[in-house]
mmCIF file of C-alpha atoms in Angstrom:
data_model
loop_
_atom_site.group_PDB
_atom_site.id
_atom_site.type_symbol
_atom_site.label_atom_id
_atom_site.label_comp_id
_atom_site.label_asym_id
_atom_site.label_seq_id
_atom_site.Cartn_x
_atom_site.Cartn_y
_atom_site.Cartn_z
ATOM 1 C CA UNK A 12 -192.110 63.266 19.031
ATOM 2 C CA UNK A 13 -189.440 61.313 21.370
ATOM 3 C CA UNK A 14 -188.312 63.716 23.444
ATOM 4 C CA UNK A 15 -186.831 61.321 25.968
ATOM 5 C CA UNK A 16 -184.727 59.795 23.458
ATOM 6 C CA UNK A 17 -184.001 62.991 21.841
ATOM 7 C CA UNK A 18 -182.878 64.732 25.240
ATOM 8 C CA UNK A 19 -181.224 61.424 25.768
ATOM 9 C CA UNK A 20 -179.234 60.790 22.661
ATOM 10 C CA UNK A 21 -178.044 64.393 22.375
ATOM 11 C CA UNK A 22 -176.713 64.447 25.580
ATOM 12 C CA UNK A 23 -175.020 61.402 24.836
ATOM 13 C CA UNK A 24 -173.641 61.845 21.968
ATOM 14 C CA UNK A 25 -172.277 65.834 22.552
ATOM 15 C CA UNK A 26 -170.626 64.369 25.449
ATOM 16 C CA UNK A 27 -168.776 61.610 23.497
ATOM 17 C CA UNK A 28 -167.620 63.902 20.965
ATOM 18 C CA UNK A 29 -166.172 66.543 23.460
ATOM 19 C CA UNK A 30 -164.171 64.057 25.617
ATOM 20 C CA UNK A 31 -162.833 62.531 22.370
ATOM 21 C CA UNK A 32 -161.817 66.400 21.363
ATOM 22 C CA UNK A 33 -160.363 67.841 24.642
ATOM 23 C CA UNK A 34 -159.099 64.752 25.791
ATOM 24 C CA UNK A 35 -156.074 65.486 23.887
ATOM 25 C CA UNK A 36 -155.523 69.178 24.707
ATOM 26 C CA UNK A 37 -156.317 69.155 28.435
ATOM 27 C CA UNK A 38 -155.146 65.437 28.866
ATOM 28 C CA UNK A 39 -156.676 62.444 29.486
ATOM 29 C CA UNK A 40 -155.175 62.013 33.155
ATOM 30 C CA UNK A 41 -157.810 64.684 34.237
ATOM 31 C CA UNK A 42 -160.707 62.726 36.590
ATOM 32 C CA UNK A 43 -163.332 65.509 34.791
ATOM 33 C CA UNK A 44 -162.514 63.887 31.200
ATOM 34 C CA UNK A 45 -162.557 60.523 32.810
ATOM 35 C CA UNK A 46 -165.943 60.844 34.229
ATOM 36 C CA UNK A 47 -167.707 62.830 31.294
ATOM 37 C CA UNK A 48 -166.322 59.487 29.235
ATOM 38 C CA UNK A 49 -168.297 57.264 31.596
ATOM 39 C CA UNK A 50 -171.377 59.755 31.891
ATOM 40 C CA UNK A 51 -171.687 59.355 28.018
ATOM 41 C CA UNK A 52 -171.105 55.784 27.775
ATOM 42 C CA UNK A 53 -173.901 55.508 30.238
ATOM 43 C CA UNK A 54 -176.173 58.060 28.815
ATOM 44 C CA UNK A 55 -176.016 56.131 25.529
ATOM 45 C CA UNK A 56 -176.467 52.572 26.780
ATOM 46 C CA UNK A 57 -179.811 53.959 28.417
ATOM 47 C CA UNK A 58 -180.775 55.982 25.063
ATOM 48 C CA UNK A 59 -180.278 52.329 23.118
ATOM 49 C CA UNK A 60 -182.053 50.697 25.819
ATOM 50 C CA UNK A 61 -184.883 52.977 26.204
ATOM 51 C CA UNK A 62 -185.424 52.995 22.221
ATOM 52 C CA UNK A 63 -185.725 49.041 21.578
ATOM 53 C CA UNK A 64 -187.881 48.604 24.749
ATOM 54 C CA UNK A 65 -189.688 51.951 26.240
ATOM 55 C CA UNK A 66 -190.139 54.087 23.682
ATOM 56 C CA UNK A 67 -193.638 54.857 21.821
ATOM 57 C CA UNK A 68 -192.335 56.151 18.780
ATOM 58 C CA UNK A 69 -188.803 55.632 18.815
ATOM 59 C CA UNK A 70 -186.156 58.662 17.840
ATOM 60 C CA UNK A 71 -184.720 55.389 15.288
ATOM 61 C CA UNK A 72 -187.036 52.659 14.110
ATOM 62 C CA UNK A 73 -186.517 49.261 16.002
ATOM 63 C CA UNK A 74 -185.702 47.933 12.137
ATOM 64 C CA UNK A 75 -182.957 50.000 12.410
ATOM 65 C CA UNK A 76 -181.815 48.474 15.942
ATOM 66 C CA UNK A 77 -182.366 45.203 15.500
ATOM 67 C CA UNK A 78 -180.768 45.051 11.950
ATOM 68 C CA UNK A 79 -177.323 43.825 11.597
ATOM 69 C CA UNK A 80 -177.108 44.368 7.567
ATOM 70 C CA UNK A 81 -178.229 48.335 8.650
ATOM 71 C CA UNK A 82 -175.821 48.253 11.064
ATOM 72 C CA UNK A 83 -172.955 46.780 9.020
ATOM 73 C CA UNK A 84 -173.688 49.624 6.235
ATOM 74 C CA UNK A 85 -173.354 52.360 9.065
ATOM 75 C CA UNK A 86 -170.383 51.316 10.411
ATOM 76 C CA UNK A 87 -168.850 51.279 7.185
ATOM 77 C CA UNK A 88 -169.826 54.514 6.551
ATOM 78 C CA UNK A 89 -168.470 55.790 9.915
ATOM 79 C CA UNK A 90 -165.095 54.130 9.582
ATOM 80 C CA UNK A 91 -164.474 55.554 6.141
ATOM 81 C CA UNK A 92 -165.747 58.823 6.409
ATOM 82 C CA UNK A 93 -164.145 58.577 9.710
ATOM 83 C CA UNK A 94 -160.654 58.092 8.208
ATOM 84 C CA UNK A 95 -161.520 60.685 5.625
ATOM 85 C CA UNK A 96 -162.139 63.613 8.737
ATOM 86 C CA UNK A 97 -158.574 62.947 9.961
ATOM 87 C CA UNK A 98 -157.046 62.918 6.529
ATOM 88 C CA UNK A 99 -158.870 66.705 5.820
ATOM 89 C CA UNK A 100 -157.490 67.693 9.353
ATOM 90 C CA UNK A 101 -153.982 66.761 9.049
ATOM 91 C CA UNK A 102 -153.648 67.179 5.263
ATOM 92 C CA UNK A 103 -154.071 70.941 5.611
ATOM 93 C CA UNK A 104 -151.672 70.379 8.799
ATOM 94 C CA UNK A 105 -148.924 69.166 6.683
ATOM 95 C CA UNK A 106 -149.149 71.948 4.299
ATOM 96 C CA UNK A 107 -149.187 74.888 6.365
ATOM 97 C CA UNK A 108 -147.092 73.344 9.017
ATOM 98 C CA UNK A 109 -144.580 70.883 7.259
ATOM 99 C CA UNK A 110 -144.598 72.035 3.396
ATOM 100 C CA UNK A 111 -144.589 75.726 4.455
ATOM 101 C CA UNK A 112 -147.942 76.493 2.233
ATOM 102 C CA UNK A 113 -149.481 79.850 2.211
ATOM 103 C CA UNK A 114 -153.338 79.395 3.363
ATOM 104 C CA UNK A 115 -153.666 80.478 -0.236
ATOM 105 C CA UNK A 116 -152.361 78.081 -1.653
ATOM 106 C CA UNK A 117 -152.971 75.485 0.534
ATOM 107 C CA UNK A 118 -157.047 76.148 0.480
ATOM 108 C CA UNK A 119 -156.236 76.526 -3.447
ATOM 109 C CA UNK A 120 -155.160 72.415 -3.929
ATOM 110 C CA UNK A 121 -158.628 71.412 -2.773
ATOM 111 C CA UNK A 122 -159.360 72.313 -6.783
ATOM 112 C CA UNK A 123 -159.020 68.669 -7.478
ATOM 113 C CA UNK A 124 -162.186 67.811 -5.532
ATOM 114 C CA UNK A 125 -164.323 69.940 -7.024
ATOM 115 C CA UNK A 126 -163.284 68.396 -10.804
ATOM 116 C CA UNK A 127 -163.025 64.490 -9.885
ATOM 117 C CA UNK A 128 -165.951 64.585 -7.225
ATOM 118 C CA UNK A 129 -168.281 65.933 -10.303
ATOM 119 C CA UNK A 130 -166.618 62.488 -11.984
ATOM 120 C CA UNK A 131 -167.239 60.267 -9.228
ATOM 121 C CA UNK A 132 -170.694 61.602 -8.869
ATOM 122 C CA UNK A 133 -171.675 60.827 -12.816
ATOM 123 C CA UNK A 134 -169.663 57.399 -12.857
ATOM 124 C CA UNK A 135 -172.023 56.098 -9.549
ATOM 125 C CA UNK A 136 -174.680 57.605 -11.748
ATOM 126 C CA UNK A 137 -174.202 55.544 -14.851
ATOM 127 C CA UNK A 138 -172.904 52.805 -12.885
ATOM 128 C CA UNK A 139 -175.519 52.167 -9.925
ATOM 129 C CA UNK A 140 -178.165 50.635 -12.155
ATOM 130 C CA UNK A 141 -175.195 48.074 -13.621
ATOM 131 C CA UNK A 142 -173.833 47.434 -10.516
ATOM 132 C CA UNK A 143 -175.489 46.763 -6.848
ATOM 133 C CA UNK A 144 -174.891 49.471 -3.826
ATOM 134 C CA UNK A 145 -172.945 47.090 -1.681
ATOM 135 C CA UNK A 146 -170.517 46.270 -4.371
ATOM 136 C CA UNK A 147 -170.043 50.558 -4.846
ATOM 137 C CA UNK A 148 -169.628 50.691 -0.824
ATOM 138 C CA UNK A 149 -167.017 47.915 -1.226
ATOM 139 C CA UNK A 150 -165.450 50.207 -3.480
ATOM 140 C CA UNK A 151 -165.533 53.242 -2.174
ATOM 141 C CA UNK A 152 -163.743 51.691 1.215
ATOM 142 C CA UNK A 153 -160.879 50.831 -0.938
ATOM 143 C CA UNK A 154 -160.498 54.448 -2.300
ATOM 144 C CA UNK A 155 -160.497 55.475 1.105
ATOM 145 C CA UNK A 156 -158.152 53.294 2.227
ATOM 146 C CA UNK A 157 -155.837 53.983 -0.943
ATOM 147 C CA UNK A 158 -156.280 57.405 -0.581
ATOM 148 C CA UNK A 159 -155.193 57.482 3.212
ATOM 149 C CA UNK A 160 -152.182 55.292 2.537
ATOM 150 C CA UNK A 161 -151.130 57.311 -0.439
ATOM 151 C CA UNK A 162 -151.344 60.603 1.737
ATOM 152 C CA UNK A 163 -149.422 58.741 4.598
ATOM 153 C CA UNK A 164 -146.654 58.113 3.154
ATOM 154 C CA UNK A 165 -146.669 61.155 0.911
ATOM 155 C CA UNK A 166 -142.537 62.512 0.816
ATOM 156 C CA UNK A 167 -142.131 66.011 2.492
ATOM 157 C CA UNK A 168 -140.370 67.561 -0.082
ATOM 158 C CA UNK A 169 -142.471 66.620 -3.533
ATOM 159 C CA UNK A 170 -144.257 68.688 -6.028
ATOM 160 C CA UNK A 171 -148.478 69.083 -5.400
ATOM 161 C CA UNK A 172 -148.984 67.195 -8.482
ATOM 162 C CA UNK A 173 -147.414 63.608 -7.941
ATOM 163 C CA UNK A 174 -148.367 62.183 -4.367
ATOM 164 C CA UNK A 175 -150.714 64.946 -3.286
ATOM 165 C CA UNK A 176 -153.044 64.936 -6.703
ATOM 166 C CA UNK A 177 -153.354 61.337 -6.839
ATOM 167 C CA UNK A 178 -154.505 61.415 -2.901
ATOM 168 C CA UNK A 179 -157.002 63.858 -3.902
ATOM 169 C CA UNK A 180 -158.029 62.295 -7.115
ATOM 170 C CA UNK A 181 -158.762 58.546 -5.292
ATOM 171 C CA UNK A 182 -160.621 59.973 -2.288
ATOM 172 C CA UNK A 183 -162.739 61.831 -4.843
ATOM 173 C CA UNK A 184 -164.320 58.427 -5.495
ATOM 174 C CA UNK A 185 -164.238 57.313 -1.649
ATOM 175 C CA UNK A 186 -166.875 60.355 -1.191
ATOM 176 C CA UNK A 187 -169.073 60.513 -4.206
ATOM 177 C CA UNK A 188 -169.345 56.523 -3.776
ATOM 178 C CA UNK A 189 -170.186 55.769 -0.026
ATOM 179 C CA UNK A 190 -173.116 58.421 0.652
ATOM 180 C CA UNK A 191 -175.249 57.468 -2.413
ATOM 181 C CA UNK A 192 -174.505 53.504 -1.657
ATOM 182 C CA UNK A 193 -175.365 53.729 1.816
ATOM 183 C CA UNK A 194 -178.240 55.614 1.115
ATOM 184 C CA UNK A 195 -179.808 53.527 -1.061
ATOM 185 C CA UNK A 196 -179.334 50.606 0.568
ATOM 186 C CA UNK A 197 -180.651 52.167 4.133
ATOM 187 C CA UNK A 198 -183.844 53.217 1.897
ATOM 188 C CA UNK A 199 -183.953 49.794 1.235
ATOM 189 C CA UNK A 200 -184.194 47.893 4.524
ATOM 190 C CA UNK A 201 -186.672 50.641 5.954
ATOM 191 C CA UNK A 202 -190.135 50.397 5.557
ATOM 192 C CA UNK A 203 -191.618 52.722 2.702
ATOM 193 C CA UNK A 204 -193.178 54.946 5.899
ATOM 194 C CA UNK A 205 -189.555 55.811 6.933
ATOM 195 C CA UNK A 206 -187.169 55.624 3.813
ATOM 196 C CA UNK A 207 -187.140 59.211 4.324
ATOM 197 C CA UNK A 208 -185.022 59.107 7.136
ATOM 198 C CA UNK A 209 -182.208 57.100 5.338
ATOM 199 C CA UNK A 210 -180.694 60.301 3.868
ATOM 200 C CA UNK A 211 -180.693 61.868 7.155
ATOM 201 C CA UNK A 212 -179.184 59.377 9.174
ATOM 202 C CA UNK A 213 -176.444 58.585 6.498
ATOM 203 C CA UNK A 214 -175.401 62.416 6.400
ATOM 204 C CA UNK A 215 -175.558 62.256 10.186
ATOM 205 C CA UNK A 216 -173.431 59.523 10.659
ATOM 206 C CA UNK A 217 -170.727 61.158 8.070
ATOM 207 C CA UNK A 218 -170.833 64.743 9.929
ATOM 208 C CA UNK A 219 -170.345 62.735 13.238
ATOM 209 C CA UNK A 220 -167.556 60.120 12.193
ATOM 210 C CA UNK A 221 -165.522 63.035 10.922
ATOM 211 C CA UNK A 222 -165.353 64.915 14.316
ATOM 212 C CA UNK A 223 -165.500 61.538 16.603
ATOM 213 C CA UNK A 224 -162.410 60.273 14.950
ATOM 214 C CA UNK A 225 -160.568 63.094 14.452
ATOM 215 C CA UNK A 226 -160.431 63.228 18.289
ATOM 216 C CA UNK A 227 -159.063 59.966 18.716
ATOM 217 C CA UNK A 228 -156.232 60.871 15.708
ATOM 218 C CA UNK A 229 -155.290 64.042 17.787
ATOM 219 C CA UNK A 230 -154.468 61.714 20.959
ATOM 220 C CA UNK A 231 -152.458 59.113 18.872
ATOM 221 C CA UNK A 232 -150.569 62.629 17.874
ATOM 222 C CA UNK A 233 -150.414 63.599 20.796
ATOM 223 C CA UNK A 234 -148.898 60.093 22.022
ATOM 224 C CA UNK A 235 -145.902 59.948 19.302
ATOM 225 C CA UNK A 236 -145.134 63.502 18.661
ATOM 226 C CA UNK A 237 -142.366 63.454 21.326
ATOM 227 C CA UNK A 238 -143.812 66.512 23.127
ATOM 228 C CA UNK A 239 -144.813 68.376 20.337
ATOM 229 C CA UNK A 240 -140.924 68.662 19.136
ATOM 230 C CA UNK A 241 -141.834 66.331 15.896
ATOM 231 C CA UNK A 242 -144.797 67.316 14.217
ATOM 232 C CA UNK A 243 -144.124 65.200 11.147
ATOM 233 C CA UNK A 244 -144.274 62.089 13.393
ATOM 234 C CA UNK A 245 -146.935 63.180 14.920
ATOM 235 C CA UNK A 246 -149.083 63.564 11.548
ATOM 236 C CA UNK A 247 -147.812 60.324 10.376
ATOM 237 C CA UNK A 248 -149.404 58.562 13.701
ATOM 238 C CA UNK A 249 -152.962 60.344 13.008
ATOM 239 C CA UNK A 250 -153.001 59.072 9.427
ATOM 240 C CA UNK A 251 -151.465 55.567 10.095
ATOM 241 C CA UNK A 252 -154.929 55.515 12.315
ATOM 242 C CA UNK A 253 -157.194 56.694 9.516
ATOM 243 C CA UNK A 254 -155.455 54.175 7.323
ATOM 244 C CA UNK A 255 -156.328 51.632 10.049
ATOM 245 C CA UNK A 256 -160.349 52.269 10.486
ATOM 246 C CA UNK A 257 -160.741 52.742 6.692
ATOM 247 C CA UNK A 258 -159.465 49.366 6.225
ATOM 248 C CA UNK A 259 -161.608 47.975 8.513
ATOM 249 C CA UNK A 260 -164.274 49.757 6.680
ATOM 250 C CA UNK A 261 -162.798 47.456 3.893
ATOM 251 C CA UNK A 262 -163.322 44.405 5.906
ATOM 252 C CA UNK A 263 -167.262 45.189 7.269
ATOM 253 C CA UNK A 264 -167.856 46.305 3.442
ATOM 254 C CA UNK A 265 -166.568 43.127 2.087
ATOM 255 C CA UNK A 266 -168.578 40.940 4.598
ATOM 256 C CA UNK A 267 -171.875 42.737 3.530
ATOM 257 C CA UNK A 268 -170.994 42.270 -0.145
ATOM 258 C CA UNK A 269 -170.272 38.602 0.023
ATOM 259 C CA UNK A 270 -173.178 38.065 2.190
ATOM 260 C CA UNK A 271 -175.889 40.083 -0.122
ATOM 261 C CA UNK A 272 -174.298 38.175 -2.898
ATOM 262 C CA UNK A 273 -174.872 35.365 -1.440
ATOM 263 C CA UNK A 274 -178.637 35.997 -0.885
ATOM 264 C CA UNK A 275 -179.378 37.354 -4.318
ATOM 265 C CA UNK A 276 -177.508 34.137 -5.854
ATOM 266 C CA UNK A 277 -179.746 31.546 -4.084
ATOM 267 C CA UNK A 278 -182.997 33.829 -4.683
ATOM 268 C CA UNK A 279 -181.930 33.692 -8.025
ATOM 269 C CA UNK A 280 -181.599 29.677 -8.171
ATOM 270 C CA UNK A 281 -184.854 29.530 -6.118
ATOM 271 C CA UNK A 282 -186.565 31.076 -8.791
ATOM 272 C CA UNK A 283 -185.071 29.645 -11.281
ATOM 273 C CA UNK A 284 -186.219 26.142 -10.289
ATOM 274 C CA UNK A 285 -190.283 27.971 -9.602
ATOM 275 C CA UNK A 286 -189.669 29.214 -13.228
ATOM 276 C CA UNK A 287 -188.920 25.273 -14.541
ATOM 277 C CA UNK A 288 -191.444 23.536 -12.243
ATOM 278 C CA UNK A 289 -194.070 25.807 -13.830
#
């Protein structure tokens, strides 16, 4: 067991996310916020450190580190799922606060999920074998991205079922598409000894994206919403930033592609010319 980078990398990482949370509320003028900011910064730079040179058994496998494809597919996974927290925030935001939505009802429109993510889930199903993960990944960033811009410029007064059902309907995919993807494709640069971890650290990175960025939307809210006096601006803000790191989910996600494409088409020609040699 790695204790020192466990102690280290919880630390670091609890710290992060609380600064990023009550930055906001308490304000980020405040010399405690400030400092806990640096203290985590530092506490992870020493966890990364420690990992790729100290550590016995490392808390991550040095494959994991050291590779940029691995890294790529994370950070796409943080930046959509990352858009994805702030959208489930300040969706429920504008219907309670802005559409005047009983919590019934409100809690009640999240039906849609349910029906299209059992869809999404069977179309990556039948699709996954046809297809390649980083082409689904690709994919699901787009939905995400749709999905966010749909909801941001969503009209105030509209029915549920125009603006609001589509949103739910296209993010459906953006879900059920990323996390099997990502997973596969983290199972796939590991060594057989640790593919087990790849679920684990993709549903880790997800849980953590959603509450690290949902901090930074609530200080962009904070920023715009002219002293709290217009929350619709506000909300707008948050989501114009969730439409901004899903799209550069979009970007990362279409680098990977091109490059694994790349790679499979010239393995493809290499043994294609073995196959006529022979």
């Amino acid at each position: 067991m790695d204790w020192t980078g466990s102690v280290l990398a919880v630390i670091g990482l609890i710290l992060l996310n609380f600064v990023w949370n009550q930055g906001p509320l308490v304000g980020w003028g405040k010399a405690c916020i400030i400092v806990l900011l640096i203290v985590s910064i530092v506490i992870l730079a020493i966890f990364v450190l420690y990992e790729l040179r100290r550590a016995v058994i490392p808390l991550l496998p040095r494959e994991i580190m050291k590779s940029r494809p691995m890294l790529m597919v994370l950070l796409a996974l943080f930046l959509g799922w990352g858009s994805f927290g702030i959208f489930s925030f300040y969706y429920f935001a504008f219907l309670l606060n802005i559409r005047k939505y009983n919590v019934l009802w409100a809690g009640g429109t999240y039906f849609m999920f349910a029906i299209w993510g059992m869809i999404a889930a069977l179309v990556v199903g039948f699709t996954i074998r046809r297809s390649t993960a980083p082409i689904i990944l690709f994919l699901s960033m787009l939905a995400f991205t749709a999905g966010n811009v749909m909801f941001a410029v969503t009209p105030v007064h509209e029915t549920y079922f125009r603006m609001n059902l589509g949103t739910m309907i296209v993010l459906s995919f953006g879900m059920d598409m990323s996390f099997p993807a990502s997973s596969i494709m983290l199972s796939d640069f590991l060594p057989m000894q640790y593919q087990g971890m790849a679920g684990s650290l993709a549903y880790t990175m997800v849980n953590y994206s959603m509450s690290l960025c949902l901090g930074m939307a609530t200080t962009v809210e904070k920023q715009v919403n002219d002293s709290g006096k217009n929350l619709l601006k506000g909300y707008r803000g948050a989501e114009y930033l969730s439409v901004g790191l899903a799209g550069l989910g979009i970007v990362v996600a279409l680098i990977f592609m091109i490059e694994n494409l790349w790679i499979e088409r010239n393995e493809n020609l290499e043994r294609s010319k073995e196959e006529n040699l022979s």
